[in-house]
Amino acid sequence: FPCWPVRGGNCTAGTEFILLGSGRGPGFQLVPFLMFLAMYMVTVLGNTILVLIIRADSHLHTPMYFFFMNLSLLDLCYSSTIAPRAMVSFLAGSKAISYNGCATQFLFFALFLTTEAFLLAAMAFDQYSTICNPLQYPTTMSKRVCIQLVVGSYICGCVNSMVQTGFTFMLHYCGSNEIDHFFCDGPPLISLSSSDTYINNLVMFTVCSLIIASTALIVLVSYIYIISTIRRIHSAEGRQRAFSTCTFHMMVVTLFYGTNAFMYAQPTWIFSLNAVSVFYTLFIPILRNKDVKNALRRTMGKKSLKT
């Protein structure tokens, strides 16, 4: 348990943290509350509608849209892990979060974030199979394989989240309980601890670097083969069609690895994470919704032309 200092220099078990990233001023904060509410509603409604559309339309029961659907579910989950608690802080003016609540929030956020990294790698392999090996695609990306890739992504997410949460909340917190962040995340929690955090920083840096490097390598190698294959297509229309199928995934990959490498794959935490975290947890799901809707619109347009 964390420990706060008491008179005489002893420590007692703490029961809560204070999230300063939710605003330092006391009382009701209308502007940030409305901003978070609007972005969260767009994220929830957009992802829910996309999941329902993909489930309802048999034309979209393909591996690509199966991964899109799971990506939308992940967006919904990790946004719901962060935004509601932040809005409560803005609305009620209470920035306190219990020790168990903080650990739970960090556990689920790490779970969904890690799962997405492996899911994006699986999507890159799907793009590779579509463009580079179209004749073997039905066998390579069968329904069973797709389910195994998604389940495997969640298993990797579970392992990493339990390791990160276990190491972070084994620390002692004899000092300030004020977290300079708007949710419970690893770097600000570790920097708050009064324990020797060398092992924790090393574990977080090593594990996050391995996850980012391994999944990014899969994406990079897949797109090297994809670009090489597309360049050999003689038809300009064929090249454009092939590139259009990869545009959404390339944008998501760039945003994901860029923001997460900036937040986690660094040995020191000398910067504020708030702006980057808001951008990733709320803005990126909104951007992804727009691109998935465009992809759905293009696909539905092609289907209607064929019929």
mmCIF file of C-alpha atoms in Angstrom:
data_model
loop_
_atom_site.group_PDB
_atom_site.id
_atom_site.type_symbol
_atom_site.label_atom_id
_atom_site.label_comp_id
_atom_site.label_asym_id
_atom_site.label_seq_id
_atom_site.Cartn_x
_atom_site.Cartn_y
_atom_site.Cartn_z
ATOM 1 C CA PHE A 1 0.000 0.000 0.000
ATOM 2 C CA PRO A 2 1.135 3.589 -0.518
ATOM 3 C CA CYS A 3 2.237 5.476 2.602
ATOM 4 C CA TRP A 4 1.737 9.125 3.470
ATOM 5 C CA PRO A 5 3.965 10.836 6.089
ATOM 6 C CA VAL A 6 2.543 11.492 9.553
ATOM 7 C CA ARG A 7 3.894 13.287 12.585
ATOM 8 C CA GLY A 8 6.976 11.615 13.946
ATOM 9 C CA GLY A 9 8.244 10.552 10.537
ATOM 10 C CA ASN A 10 6.240 7.319 10.363
ATOM 11 C CA CYS A 11 4.008 6.294 7.490
ATOM 12 C CA THR A 12 0.438 5.131 7.435
ATOM 13 C CA ALA A 13 -1.327 3.293 4.624
ATOM 14 C CA GLY A 14 -2.816 5.782 2.178
ATOM 15 C CA THR A 15 -6.236 5.391 0.693
ATOM 16 C CA GLU A 16 -6.312 7.777 -2.270
ATOM 17 C CA PHE A 17 -4.434 9.792 -4.862
ATOM 18 C CA ILE A 18 -5.200 13.303 -6.137
ATOM 19 C CA LEU A 19 -5.349 13.746 -9.927
ATOM 20 C CA LEU A 20 -4.026 17.248 -10.548
ATOM 21 C CA GLY A 21 -4.314 16.811 -14.301
ATOM 22 C CA SER A 22 -8.092 17.177 -13.924
ATOM 23 C CA GLY A 23 -7.516 20.846 -13.052
ATOM 24 C CA ARG A 24 -5.888 22.552 -10.127
ATOM 25 C CA GLY A 25 -8.685 24.950 -9.353
ATOM 26 C CA PRO A 26 -11.456 23.897 -6.946
ATOM 27 C CA GLY A 27 -15.082 23.530 -7.859
ATOM 28 C CA PHE A 28 -17.012 22.933 -11.054
ATOM 29 C CA GLN A 29 -15.079 23.302 -14.346
ATOM 30 C CA LEU A 30 -17.580 23.709 -17.148
ATOM 31 C CA VAL A 31 -15.346 24.096 -20.196
ATOM 32 C CA PRO A 32 -13.158 20.975 -19.750
ATOM 33 C CA PHE A 33 -16.223 18.974 -18.666
ATOM 34 C CA LEU A 34 -18.136 19.891 -21.850
ATOM 35 C CA MET A 35 -15.047 19.241 -23.989
ATOM 36 C CA PHE A 36 -14.490 15.769 -22.528
ATOM 37 C CA LEU A 37 -18.226 15.018 -22.688
ATOM 38 C CA ALA A 38 -18.483 15.959 -26.370
ATOM 39 C CA MET A 39 -15.412 13.932 -27.373
ATOM 40 C CA TYR A 40 -16.474 10.956 -25.296
ATOM 41 C CA MET A 41 -20.012 10.953 -26.723
ATOM 42 C CA VAL A 42 -18.649 11.069 -30.273
ATOM 43 C CA THR A 43 -16.307 8.181 -29.459
ATOM 44 C CA VAL A 44 -19.035 6.052 -27.829
ATOM 45 C CA LEU A 45 -21.724 6.695 -30.454
ATOM 46 C CA GLY A 46 -19.343 6.388 -33.395
ATOM 47 C CA ASN A 47 -17.771 3.126 -32.254
ATOM 48 C CA THR A 48 -21.113 1.613 -31.219
ATOM 49 C CA ILE A 49 -22.674 2.435 -34.589
ATOM 50 C CA LEU A 50 -19.657 1.026 -36.443
ATOM 51 C CA VAL A 51 -19.785 -2.242 -34.492
ATOM 52 C CA LEU A 52 -23.520 -2.596 -35.152
ATOM 53 C CA ILE A 53 -23.103 -1.845 -38.874
ATOM 54 C CA ILE A 54 -20.298 -4.378 -39.284
ATOM 55 C CA ARG A 55 -22.274 -7.005 -37.370
ATOM 56 C CA ALA A 56 -25.476 -6.375 -39.326
ATOM 57 C CA ASP A 57 -24.104 -6.220 -42.888
ATOM 58 C CA SER A 58 -23.031 -9.624 -44.193
ATOM 59 C CA HIS A 59 -20.955 -7.895 -46.893
ATOM 60 C CA LEU A 60 -18.661 -6.624 -44.139
ATOM 61 C CA HIS A 61 -18.044 -10.043 -42.571
ATOM 62 C CA THR A 62 -14.456 -10.102 -43.790
ATOM 63 C CA PRO A 63 -11.188 -10.302 -41.824
ATOM 64 C CA MET A 64 -10.435 -6.624 -42.402
ATOM 65 C CA TYR A 65 -13.729 -5.451 -40.908
ATOM 66 C CA PHE A 66 -13.531 -8.069 -38.176
ATOM 67 C CA PHE A 67 -10.321 -6.357 -37.055
ATOM 68 C CA PHE A 68 -11.928 -2.925 -37.529
ATOM 69 C CA MET A 69 -14.766 -4.002 -35.251
ATOM 70 C CA ASN A 70 -12.367 -5.154 -32.541
ATOM 71 C CA LEU A 71 -10.390 -1.923 -32.916
ATOM 72 C CA SER A 72 -13.619 0.034 -32.356
ATOM 73 C CA LEU A 73 -14.367 -2.042 -29.254
ATOM 74 C CA LEU A 74 -10.887 -1.271 -27.919
ATOM 75 C CA ASP A 75 -11.402 2.447 -28.578
ATOM 76 C CA LEU A 76 -14.658 2.273 -26.667
ATOM 77 C CA CYS A 77 -13.076 0.384 -23.763
ATOM 78 C CA TYR A 78 -10.012 2.492 -23.077
ATOM 79 C CA SER A 79 -11.891 5.757 -23.625
ATOM 80 C CA SER A 80 -14.435 4.520 -21.066
ATOM 81 C CA THR A 81 -11.586 3.698 -18.695
ATOM 82 C CA ILE A 82 -10.405 7.325 -18.696
ATOM 83 C CA ALA A 83 -13.071 9.840 -19.723
ATOM 84 C CA PRO A 84 -15.930 9.132 -17.221
ATOM 85 C CA ARG A 85 -13.622 9.447 -14.210
ATOM 86 C CA ALA A 86 -12.142 12.682 -15.564
ATOM 87 C CA MET A 87 -15.625 14.114 -16.168
ATOM 88 C CA VAL A 88 -16.627 13.294 -12.584
ATOM 89 C CA SER A 89 -13.615 15.294 -11.406
ATOM 90 C CA PHE A 90 -14.632 18.264 -13.540
ATOM 91 C CA LEU A 91 -18.291 18.051 -12.567
ATOM 92 C CA ALA A 92 -18.021 17.399 -8.836
ATOM 93 C CA GLY A 93 -14.723 19.167 -8.230
ATOM 94 C CA SER A 94 -13.369 16.084 -6.438
ATOM 95 C CA LYS A 95 -9.989 15.040 -7.802
ATOM 96 C CA ALA A 96 -9.428 12.164 -5.369
ATOM 97 C CA ILE A 97 -9.291 8.574 -6.609
ATOM 98 C CA SER A 98 -8.987 5.590 -4.283
ATOM 99 C CA TYR A 99 -5.879 3.432 -4.245
ATOM 100 C CA ASN A 100 -7.803 0.410 -5.574
ATOM 101 C CA GLY A 101 -9.591 2.573 -8.140
ATOM 102 C CA CYS A 102 -6.263 3.927 -9.366
ATOM 103 C CA ALA A 103 -4.793 0.425 -9.668
ATOM 104 C CA THR A 104 -7.885 -0.807 -11.525
ATOM 105 C CA GLN A 105 -7.838 2.110 -13.957
ATOM 106 C CA PHE A 106 -4.160 1.591 -14.712
ATOM 107 C CA LEU A 107 -4.645 -2.172 -15.134
ATOM 108 C CA PHE A 108 -7.404 -1.823 -17.731
ATOM 109 C CA PHE A 109 -5.783 1.063 -19.581
ATOM 110 C CA ALA A 110 -2.533 -0.912 -19.940
ATOM 111 C CA LEU A 111 -4.548 -3.966 -21.026
ATOM 112 C CA PHE A 112 -6.416 -2.162 -23.823
ATOM 113 C CA LEU A 113 -3.410 -0.155 -24.990
ATOM 114 C CA THR A 114 -1.157 -3.223 -25.258
ATOM 115 C CA THR A 115 -3.895 -5.242 -26.948
ATOM 116 C CA GLU A 116 -4.225 -2.546 -29.584
ATOM 117 C CA ALA A 117 -0.517 -2.696 -30.390
ATOM 118 C CA PHE A 118 -0.740 -6.411 -31.174
ATOM 119 C CA LEU A 119 -4.062 -5.979 -32.975
ATOM 120 C CA LEU A 120 -2.515 -3.377 -35.292
ATOM 121 C CA ALA A 121 0.269 -5.856 -36.056
ATOM 122 C CA ALA A 122 -2.365 -8.486 -36.878
ATOM 123 C CA MET A 123 -4.101 -5.984 -39.159
ATOM 124 C CA ALA A 124 -0.802 -5.324 -40.944
ATOM 125 C CA PHE A 125 -0.425 -9.057 -41.567
ATOM 126 C CA ASP A 126 -3.987 -9.088 -42.908
ATOM 127 C CA GLN A 127 -3.132 -6.237 -45.320
ATOM 128 C CA TYR A 128 -0.017 -8.115 -46.411
ATOM 129 C CA SER A 129 -1.991 -11.300 -47.065
ATOM 130 C CA THR A 130 -4.654 -9.380 -49.010
ATOM 131 C CA ILE A 131 -2.260 -7.658 -51.394
ATOM 132 C CA CYS A 132 0.764 -9.948 -51.582
ATOM 133 C CA ASN A 133 -0.907 -13.382 -51.426
ATOM 134 C CA PRO A 134 -4.491 -12.911 -52.648
ATOM 135 C CA LEU A 135 -4.901 -16.507 -53.841
ATOM 136 C CA GLN A 136 -3.973 -17.943 -50.429
ATOM 137 C CA TYR A 137 -5.846 -15.234 -48.508
ATOM 138 C CA PRO A 138 -9.007 -17.269 -47.698
ATOM 139 C CA THR A 139 -6.838 -19.975 -46.114
ATOM 140 C CA THR A 140 -4.265 -17.706 -44.492
ATOM 141 C CA MET A 141 -6.847 -15.410 -42.900
ATOM 142 C CA SER A 142 -9.600 -17.894 -42.091
ATOM 143 C CA LYS A 143 -12.130 -17.135 -39.388
ATOM 144 C CA ARG A 144 -10.264 -19.367 -36.957
ATOM 145 C CA VAL A 145 -6.962 -17.575 -37.598
ATOM 146 C CA CYS A 146 -8.585 -14.152 -37.139
ATOM 147 C CA ILE A 147 -10.099 -15.175 -33.802
ATOM 148 C CA GLN A 148 -6.763 -16.610 -32.664
ATOM 149 C CA LEU A 149 -4.986 -13.357 -33.545
ATOM 150 C CA VAL A 150 -7.506 -11.272 -31.585
ATOM 151 C CA VAL A 151 -7.460 -13.609 -28.573
ATOM 152 C CA GLY A 152 -3.655 -13.680 -28.661
ATOM 153 C CA SER A 153 -3.602 -9.870 -28.672
ATOM 154 C CA TYR A 154 -5.764 -9.794 -25.543
ATOM 155 C CA ILE A 155 -3.585 -12.410 -23.831
ATOM 156 C CA CYS A 156 -0.475 -10.313 -24.482
ATOM 157 C CA GLY A 157 -2.343 -7.273 -23.183
ATOM 158 C CA CYS A 158 -3.333 -9.115 -20.002
ATOM 159 C CA VAL A 159 0.223 -10.292 -19.316
ATOM 160 C CA ASN A 160 1.728 -6.835 -19.792
ATOM 161 C CA SER A 161 -0.954 -5.035 -17.775
ATOM 162 C CA MET A 162 -0.557 -7.419 -14.822
ATOM 163 C CA VAL A 163 3.237 -7.050 -14.891
ATOM 164 C CA GLN A 164 3.098 -3.248 -15.113
ATOM 165 C CA THR A 165 0.398 -2.910 -12.452
ATOM 166 C CA GLY A 166 2.119 -5.334 -10.094
ATOM 167 C CA PHE A 167 5.491 -3.569 -10.296
ATOM 168 C CA THR A 168 3.946 -0.080 -10.029
ATOM 169 C CA PHE A 169 1.731 -0.745 -7.014
ATOM 170 C CA MET A 170 4.388 -2.651 -5.082
ATOM 171 C CA LEU A 171 6.102 0.717 -4.551
ATOM 172 C CA HIS A 172 5.793 2.854 -1.399
ATOM 173 C CA TYR A 173 4.411 6.384 -1.685
ATOM 174 C CA CYS A 174 5.726 8.232 1.394
ATOM 175 C CA GLY A 175 5.252 11.817 0.349
ATOM 176 C CA SER A 176 2.865 13.719 -1.860
ATOM 177 C CA ASN A 177 -0.162 11.821 -3.151
ATOM 178 C CA GLU A 178 -0.744 14.325 -5.974
ATOM 179 C CA ILE A 179 -0.451 12.833 -9.469
ATOM 180 C CA ASP A 180 0.290 15.417 -12.159
ATOM 181 C CA HIS A 181 -1.996 13.685 -14.636
ATOM 182 C CA PHE A 182 -5.715 13.298 -15.320
ATOM 183 C CA PHE A 183 -5.706 9.513 -14.889
ATOM 184 C CA CYS A 184 -3.576 6.845 -13.219
ATOM 185 C CA ASP A 185 -0.725 6.017 -15.565
ATOM 186 C CA GLY A 186 2.611 4.360 -14.970
ATOM 187 C CA PRO A 187 5.161 7.165 -15.448
ATOM 188 C CA PRO A 188 3.543 9.760 -13.131
ATOM 189 C CA LEU A 189 2.871 7.092 -10.485
ATOM 190 C CA ILE A 190 6.464 5.851 -10.549
ATOM 191 C CA SER A 191 7.819 9.397 -10.349
ATOM 192 C CA LEU A 192 5.621 9.960 -7.269
ATOM 193 C CA SER A 193 7.022 7.007 -5.327
ATOM 194 C CA SER A 194 9.481 7.376 -2.468
ATOM 195 C CA SER A 195 10.963 3.926 -3.209
ATOM 196 C CA ASP A 196 13.940 3.192 -5.417
ATOM 197 C CA THR A 197 12.266 3.176 -8.838
ATOM 198 C CA TYR A 198 15.250 2.071 -10.938
ATOM 199 C CA ILE A 199 13.864 -1.452 -11.436
ATOM 200 C CA ASN A 200 10.386 -0.132 -12.201
ATOM 201 C CA ASN A 201 11.663 2.365 -14.765
ATOM 202 C CA LEU A 202 13.846 -0.347 -16.294
ATOM 203 C CA VAL A 203 10.965 -2.836 -16.490
ATOM 204 C CA MET A 204 8.554 -0.290 -17.989
ATOM 205 C CA PHE A 205 11.118 0.957 -20.492
ATOM 206 C CA THR A 206 12.211 -2.561 -21.486
ATOM 207 C CA VAL A 207 8.747 -4.121 -21.763
ATOM 208 C CA CYS A 208 7.198 -1.158 -23.596
ATOM 209 C CA SER A 209 10.179 -0.922 -25.935
ATOM 210 C CA LEU A 210 9.940 -4.648 -26.729
ATOM 211 C CA ILE A 211 6.205 -4.415 -27.403
ATOM 212 C CA ILE A 212 6.561 -1.336 -29.602
ATOM 213 C CA ALA A 213 9.631 -2.691 -31.415
ATOM 214 C CA SER A 214 8.230 -6.191 -32.073
ATOM 215 C CA THR A 215 4.810 -5.056 -33.265
ATOM 216 C CA ALA A 216 6.294 -2.158 -35.257
ATOM 217 C CA LEU A 217 8.709 -4.587 -36.933
ATOM 218 C CA ILE A 218 5.792 -6.752 -38.070
ATOM 219 C CA VAL A 219 4.048 -3.667 -39.439
ATOM 220 C CA LEU A 220 7.225 -2.390 -41.127
ATOM 221 C CA VAL A 221 8.105 -5.691 -42.797
ATOM 222 C CA SER A 222 4.485 -6.159 -43.933
ATOM 223 C CA TYR A 223 4.402 -2.725 -45.555
ATOM 224 C CA ILE A 224 7.777 -3.195 -47.219
ATOM 225 C CA TYR A 225 6.334 -6.235 -48.997
ATOM 226 C CA ILE A 226 3.036 -4.416 -49.652
ATOM 227 C CA ILE A 227 4.726 -1.385 -51.236
ATOM 228 C CA SER A 228 7.002 -3.643 -53.265
ATOM 229 C CA THR A 229 3.984 -5.570 -54.563
ATOM 230 C CA ILE A 230 1.992 -2.423 -55.342
ATOM 231 C CA ARG A 231 4.887 -0.951 -57.330
ATOM 232 C CA ARG A 232 4.772 -3.998 -59.615
ATOM 233 C CA ILE A 233 1.096 -3.415 -60.447
ATOM 234 C CA HIS A 234 0.939 -2.001 -63.987
ATOM 235 C CA SER A 235 -2.536 -0.468 -63.775
ATOM 236 C CA ALA A 236 -2.758 2.960 -62.142
ATOM 237 C CA GLU A 237 -6.276 2.104 -60.998
ATOM 238 C CA GLY A 238 -5.025 -1.114 -59.448
ATOM 239 C CA ARG A 239 -2.272 0.702 -57.567
ATOM 240 C CA GLN A 240 -4.725 3.297 -56.296
ATOM 241 C CA ARG A 241 -7.155 0.611 -55.137
ATOM 242 C CA ALA A 242 -4.375 -1.239 -53.316
ATOM 243 C CA PHE A 243 -3.154 1.926 -51.599
ATOM 244 C CA SER A 244 -6.686 2.897 -50.579
ATOM 245 C CA THR A 245 -7.082 -0.340 -48.622
ATOM 246 C CA CYS A 246 -3.963 0.490 -46.578
ATOM 247 C CA THR A 247 -4.533 4.204 -45.948
ATOM 248 C CA PHE A 248 -6.618 3.844 -42.791
ATOM 249 C CA HIS A 249 -4.318 1.290 -41.201
ATOM 250 C CA MET A 250 -1.200 3.332 -42.005
ATOM 251 C CA MET A 251 -2.711 6.424 -40.344
ATOM 252 C CA VAL A 252 -3.720 4.482 -37.215
ATOM 253 C CA VAL A 253 -0.277 2.868 -36.971
ATOM 254 C CA THR A 254 1.516 6.224 -37.306
ATOM 255 C CA LEU A 255 -0.590 7.873 -34.608
ATOM 256 C CA PHE A 256 -0.402 4.885 -32.283
ATOM 257 C CA TYR A 257 3.340 4.299 -32.381
ATOM 258 C CA GLY A 258 4.200 7.989 -32.476
ATOM 259 C CA THR A 259 2.244 8.935 -29.353
ATOM 260 C CA ASN A 260 3.080 5.785 -27.381
ATOM 261 C CA ALA A 261 6.797 5.899 -28.168
ATOM 262 C CA PHE A 262 6.755 9.506 -26.937
ATOM 263 C CA MET A 263 4.881 8.577 -23.747
ATOM 264 C CA TYR A 264 6.460 5.273 -22.710
ATOM 265 C CA ALA A 265 9.585 4.231 -24.628
ATOM 266 C CA GLN A 266 11.817 6.756 -22.877
ATOM 267 C CA PRO A 267 14.017 6.141 -19.835
ATOM 268 C CA THR A 268 13.105 9.396 -18.058
ATOM 269 C CA TRP A 269 9.833 11.230 -17.506
ATOM 270 C CA ILE A 270 10.837 14.876 -17.785
ATOM 271 C CA PHE A 271 7.770 16.152 -19.626
ATOM 272 C CA SER A 272 4.071 16.551 -19.027
ATOM 273 C CA LEU A 273 2.024 13.665 -20.431
ATOM 274 C CA ASN A 274 -1.362 15.379 -20.248
ATOM 275 C CA ALA A 275 -1.567 16.852 -23.747
ATOM 276 C CA VAL A 276 -0.288 13.680 -25.442
ATOM 277 C CA SER A 277 -2.601 11.472 -23.378
ATOM 278 C CA VAL A 278 -5.687 13.563 -24.136
ATOM 279 C CA PHE A 279 -4.757 13.451 -27.817
ATOM 280 C CA TYR A 280 -4.430 9.671 -27.803
ATOM 281 C CA THR A 281 -7.276 8.621 -25.512
ATOM 282 C CA LEU A 282 -9.942 10.925 -26.945
ATOM 283 C CA PHE A 283 -8.912 12.619 -30.201
ATOM 284 C CA ILE A 284 -7.494 9.567 -32.002
ATOM 285 C CA PRO A 285 -10.663 7.453 -31.551
ATOM 286 C CA ILE A 286 -12.617 10.325 -33.112
ATOM 287 C CA LEU A 287 -10.189 10.510 -36.057
ATOM 288 C CA ARG A 288 -10.342 6.752 -36.475
ATOM 289 C CA ASN A 289 -14.147 6.832 -36.477
ATOM 290 C CA LYS A 290 -14.085 9.261 -39.390
ATOM 291 C CA ASP A 291 -11.697 7.109 -41.407
ATOM 292 C CA VAL A 292 -13.554 3.873 -40.649
ATOM 293 C CA LYS A 293 -16.814 5.535 -41.715
ATOM 294 C CA ASN A 294 -15.180 6.583 -45.000
ATOM 295 C CA ALA A 295 -13.873 3.047 -45.480
ATOM 296 C CA LEU A 296 -17.341 1.662 -44.788
ATOM 297 C CA ARG A 297 -18.883 4.172 -47.193
ATOM 298 C CA ARG A 298 -16.451 3.228 -49.947
ATOM 299 C CA THR A 299 -17.050 -0.473 -49.384
ATOM 300 C CA MET A 300 -20.825 -0.091 -49.318
ATOM 301 C CA GLY A 301 -20.634 1.998 -52.487
ATOM 302 C CA LYS A 302 -18.668 -0.728 -54.252
ATOM 303 C CA LYS A 303 -21.128 -3.383 -53.092
ATOM 304 C CA SER A 304 -24.108 -1.386 -54.334
ATOM 305 C CA LEU A 305 -22.454 -0.899 -57.735
ATOM 306 C CA LYS A 306 -21.840 -4.627 -58.039
ATOM 307 C CA THR A 307 -25.475 -5.432 -57.210
#
